[in-house]
PDB file of C-alpha atoms in Angstrom:
ATOM      1  CA  MET A   3     116.273 128.033  87.443  1.00 45.00           C
ATOM      2  CA  PRO A   4     117.461 131.004  89.541  1.00 54.00           C
ATOM      3  CA  LEU A   5     119.782 128.750  91.603  1.00 53.00           C
ATOM      4  CA  ARG A   6     122.282 128.370  88.771  1.00 51.00           C
ATOM      5  CA  ARG A   7     123.497 131.981  88.629  1.00 53.00           C
ATOM      6  CA  ARG A   8     126.593 131.300  90.598  1.00 51.00           C
ATOM      7  CA  LYS A   9     129.771 129.843  89.184  1.00 59.00           C
ATOM      8  CA  GLN A  10     130.104 127.465  92.108  1.00 63.00           C
ATOM      9  CA  TRP A  11     126.942 125.349  92.331  1.00 69.00           C
ATOM     10  CA  TRP A  12     126.211 121.873  93.522  1.00 78.00           C
ATOM     11  CA  GLY A  13     123.192 119.851  94.378  1.00 85.00           C
ATOM     12  CA  VAL A  14     121.721 116.349  94.835  1.00 91.00           C
ATOM     13  CA  THR A  15     118.531 115.299  93.074  1.00 94.00           C
ATOM     14  CA  LEU A  16     116.071 112.744  94.441  1.00 96.00           C
ATOM     15  CA  ASP A  17     113.575 110.884  92.273  1.00 96.00           C
ATOM     16  CA  ALA A  18     109.996 110.521  93.493  1.00 96.00           C
ATOM     17  CA  PRO A  19     106.566 109.685  92.187  1.00 97.00           C
ATOM     18  CA  ASP A  20     105.767 113.421  92.516  1.00 97.00           C
ATOM     19  CA  GLY A  21     108.941 115.542  92.397  1.00 97.00           C
ATOM     20  CA  ALA A  22     107.235 118.859  93.127  1.00 97.00           C
ATOM     21  CA  ALA A  23     105.377 117.431  96.198  1.00 97.00           C
ATOM     22  CA  LEU A  24     108.573 115.966  97.618  1.00 98.00           C
ATOM     23  CA  GLY A  25     110.354 119.302  97.039  1.00 97.00           C
ATOM     24  CA  ARG A  26     107.615 121.160  98.939  1.00 97.00           C
ATOM     25  CA  PHE A  27     107.982 118.601 101.831  1.00 98.00           C
ATOM     26  CA  TYR A  28     111.704 119.404 102.069  1.00 98.00           C
ATOM     27  CA  ALA A  29     111.019 123.154 101.891  1.00 98.00           C
ATOM     28  CA  ARG A  30     108.763 122.783 104.991  1.00 98.00           C
ATOM     29  CA  LEU A  31     111.221 120.439 106.719  1.00 97.00           C
ATOM     30  CA  LEU A  32     114.279 122.636 106.241  1.00 97.00           C
ATOM     31  CA  ASP A  33     112.465 126.019 106.186  1.00 97.00           C
ATOM     32  CA  TRP A  34     114.016 126.645 102.783  1.00 97.00           C
ATOM     33  CA  GLN A  35     112.487 128.075  99.609  1.00 97.00           C
ATOM     34  CA  PHE A  36     110.960 125.912  96.880  1.00 97.00           C
ATOM     35  CA  PHE A  37     111.883 126.751  93.297  1.00 96.00           C
ATOM     36  CA  SER A  38     109.633 125.030  90.744  1.00 95.00           C
ATOM     37  CA  SER A  39     111.064 123.476  87.626  1.00 92.00           C
ATOM     38  CA  GLY A  40     108.261 125.237  85.762  1.00 88.00           C
ATOM     39  CA  ASP A  41     106.805 122.072  84.321  1.00 92.00           C
ATOM     40  CA  GLY A  42     105.169 120.901  87.583  1.00 89.00           C
ATOM     41  CA  ARG A  43     107.293 117.723  87.640  1.00 93.00           C
ATOM     42  CA  GLY A  44     109.957 118.802  90.065  1.00 95.00           C
ATOM     43  CA  GLY A  45     112.022 121.562  91.467  1.00 96.00           C
ATOM     44  CA  ALA A  46     114.571 122.408  94.028  1.00 95.00           C
ATOM     45  CA  VAL A  47     114.891 123.763  97.568  1.00 96.00           C
ATOM     46  CA  ALA A  48     117.619 125.997  98.903  1.00 95.00           C
ATOM     47  CA  PRO A  49     117.989 128.455 101.730  1.00 95.00           C
ATOM     48  CA  SER A  50     118.005 131.308  99.259  1.00 93.00           C
ATOM     49  CA  GLU A  51     117.988 132.006  95.479  1.00 88.00           C
ATOM     50  CA  ASN A  52     121.698 132.621  95.463  1.00 85.00           C
ATOM     51  CA  ALA A  53     122.851 129.892  97.937  1.00 87.00           C
ATOM     52  CA  GLY A  54     124.947 128.046  95.331  1.00 82.00           C
ATOM     53  CA  TYR A  55     123.571 124.647  96.514  1.00 87.00           C
ATOM     54  CA  ASN A  56     120.248 122.924  96.636  1.00 92.00           C
ATOM     55  CA  LEU A  57     118.306 119.703  96.884  1.00 96.00           C
ATOM     56  CA  GLY A  58     116.618 118.864  93.601  1.00 95.00           C
ATOM     57  CA  PHE A  59     113.528 116.674  93.014  1.00 96.00           C
ATOM     58  CA  GLN A  60     112.189 115.146  89.821  1.00 96.00           C
ATOM     59  CA  THR A  61     109.228 112.994  89.028  1.00 97.00           C
ATOM     60  CA  GLU A  62     110.116 109.487  87.971  1.00 96.00           C
ATOM     61  CA  GLU A  63     107.201 107.577  86.480  1.00 95.00           C
ATOM     62  CA  ASN A  64     108.676 104.212  87.447  1.00 96.00           C
ATOM     63  CA  TYR A  65     109.815 105.152  90.914  1.00 96.00           C
ATOM     64  CA  VAL A  66     109.788 102.304  93.420  1.00 95.00           C
ATOM     65  CA  ARG A  67     109.869 103.169  97.135  1.00 95.00           C
ATOM     66  CA  PRO A  68     113.069 101.916  98.783  1.00 95.00           C
ATOM     67  CA  VAL A  69     112.860  99.556 101.815  1.00 94.00           C
ATOM     68  CA  TRP A  70     114.831 100.491 104.959  1.00 92.00           C
ATOM     69  CA  PRO A  71     116.479  98.721 106.510  1.00 93.00           C
ATOM     70  CA  ALA A  72     117.546  96.888 103.356  1.00 91.00           C
ATOM     71  CA  GLU A  73     115.986  93.480 102.602  1.00 93.00           C
ATOM     72  CA  PRO A  74     117.196  91.038  99.960  1.00 95.00           C
ATOM     73  CA  GLY A  75     115.354  91.430  96.674  1.00 94.00           C
ATOM     74  CA  GLN A  76     113.758  94.744  97.622  1.00 93.00           C
ATOM     75  CA  PRO A  77     114.518  98.213  96.349  1.00 93.00           C
ATOM     76  CA  GLN A  78     117.348  99.712  98.463  1.00 91.00           C
ATOM     77  CA  MET A  79     118.197 103.280  99.198  1.00 86.00           C
ATOM     78  CA  SER A  80     121.168 104.629  97.230  1.00 85.00           C
ATOM     79  CA  MET A  81     121.862 107.479  99.699  1.00 85.00           C
ATOM     80  CA  HIS A  82     120.437 109.280 102.657  1.00 90.00           C
ATOM     81  CA  LEU A  83     120.658 112.814 103.954  1.00 93.00           C
ATOM     82  CA  GLU A  84     122.122 113.714 107.393  1.00 94.00           C
ATOM     83  CA  ILE A  85     120.568 116.703 109.219  1.00 95.00           C
ATOM     84  CA  GLU A  86     122.140 117.985 112.410  1.00 95.00           C
ATOM     85  CA  VAL A  87     119.636 119.205 115.060  1.00 96.00           C
ATOM     86  CA  ASP A  88     119.782 120.726 118.521  1.00 94.00           C
ATOM     87  CA  ASP A  89     116.840 118.867 120.080  1.00 95.00           C
ATOM     88  CA  LEU A  90     116.074 115.433 118.702  1.00 96.00           C
ATOM     89  CA  ASP A  91     112.476 115.112 120.022  1.00 96.00           C
ATOM     90  CA  GLU A  92     111.565 118.564 118.724  1.00 96.00           C
ATOM     91  CA  ALA A  93     113.137 117.847 115.348  1.00 97.00           C
ATOM     92  CA  VAL A  94     111.278 114.522 115.013  1.00 97.00           C
ATOM     93  CA  ALA A  95     108.013 116.227 115.907  1.00 97.00           C
ATOM     94  CA  HIS A  96     108.726 118.934 113.252  1.00 97.00           C
ATOM     95  CA  ALA A  97     109.588 116.339 110.641  1.00 97.00           C
ATOM     96  CA  VAL A  98     106.426 114.363 111.308  1.00 98.00           C
ATOM     97  CA  GLU A  99     104.352 117.500 111.117  1.00 97.00           C
ATOM     98  CA  ALA A 100     105.951 118.309 107.829  1.00 97.00           C
ATOM     99  CA  GLY A 101     104.956 114.844 106.437  1.00 98.00           C
ATOM    100  CA  ALA A 102     107.798 112.504 107.417  1.00 98.00           C
ATOM    101  CA  ALA A 103     107.441 109.180 109.233  1.00 98.00           C
ATOM    102  CA  LEU A 104     109.613 107.730 111.898  1.00 98.00           C
ATOM    103  CA  ALA A 105     111.237 104.536 110.692  1.00 97.00           C
ATOM    104  CA  ALA A 106     110.401 101.460 112.693  1.00 96.00           C
ATOM    105  CA  PHE A 107     114.040 100.443 113.108  1.00 95.00           C
ATOM    106  CA  GLN A 108     116.221 102.864 115.040  1.00 96.00           C
ATOM    107  CA  PRO A 109     119.837 101.652 115.348  1.00 94.00           C
ATOM    108  CA  GLN A 110     121.252 104.529 117.487  1.00 93.00           C
ATOM    109  CA  ASP A 111     120.103 106.400 120.606  1.00 92.00           C
ATOM    110  CA  ASP A 112     121.299 109.865 119.377  1.00 93.00           C
ATOM    111  CA  VAL A 113     120.005 109.521 115.812  1.00 96.00           C
ATOM    112  CA  ARG A 114     116.462 109.209 114.439  1.00 97.00           C
ATOM    113  CA  VAL A 115     115.970 107.649 111.062  1.00 97.00           C
ATOM    114  CA  MET A 116     113.018 109.318 109.290  1.00 97.00           C
ATOM    115  CA  LEU A 117     111.334 108.499 105.974  1.00 97.00           C
ATOM    116  CA  ASP A 118     110.289 111.264 103.648  1.00 97.00           C
ATOM    117  CA  PRO A 119     106.886 110.945 101.886  1.00 97.00           C
ATOM    118  CA  ALA A 120     108.578 109.076  98.947  1.00 97.00           C
ATOM    119  CA  GLY A 121     110.338 106.702 101.361  1.00 96.00           C
ATOM    120  CA  HIS A 122     113.864 108.128 101.154  1.00 96.00           C
ATOM    121  CA  PRO A 123     115.538 107.696 104.569  1.00 96.00           C
ATOM    122  CA  PHE A 124     117.110 110.758 106.199  1.00 96.00           C
ATOM    123  CA  CYS A 125     118.726 110.962 109.586  1.00 96.00           C
ATOM    124  CA  LEU A 126     118.263 113.599 112.280  1.00 96.00           C
ATOM    125  CA  TYR A 127     121.193 113.580 114.671  1.00 95.00           C
ATOM    126  CA  LEU A 128     122.246 115.592 117.644  1.00 91.00           C
ATOM    127  CA  GLY A 129     124.984 118.131 117.123  1.00 81.00           C
ATOM    128  CA  GLU A 130     127.454 119.147 119.723  1.00 76.00           C
ATOM    129  CA  SER A 131     126.218 121.723 122.155  1.00 63.00           C
ATOM    130  CA  ASP A 132     127.748 125.239 122.205  1.00 57.00           C
ATOM    131  CA  GLU A 133     129.297 124.459 125.557  1.00 54.00           C
ATOM    132  CA  SER A 134     131.286 121.461 124.260  1.00 46.00           C
ATOM    133  CA  GLU A 135     132.322 123.514 121.228  1.00 46.00           C
ATOM    134  CA  GLN A 136     133.612 126.276 123.539  1.00 42.00           C
ATOM    135  CA  ALA A 137     135.413 123.719 125.684  1.00 42.00           C
ATOM    136  CA  ASP A 138     137.170 122.366 122.560  1.00 44.00           C
ATOM    137  CA  VAL A 139     138.388 125.845 121.621  1.00 40.00           C
ATOM    138  CA  ALA A 140     139.771 126.619 125.138  1.00 37.00           C
TER     139      ALA A 140
END
């Protein structure tokens, strides 16, 4: 894969019933490039070929969709992604248009828990505005 040309490289890989389809979802969501694994079973997304980091996706034949929030005896998420956004409503609309679903349970006012097409939770949260960042510097 072209993403491994740099000496410093890191990534996280998510399993899914269709790794390539989930990768294409995250490419739309993040406006990143999708790099196929070549076998049609997965791939990775990154902002560029030489970014040095990515999100990977692989097909897992025995994948079981996690339940969120967790319930006893049900498959649980093992991690979730955090994505900072400027406008929460706009980001939620974009995520839904890309193929995500808004989770039924929302524990915080300034965070939206979303579910990707394979059921992995990810959070959209409000970042600090430029004004508050400038005030912190002053």
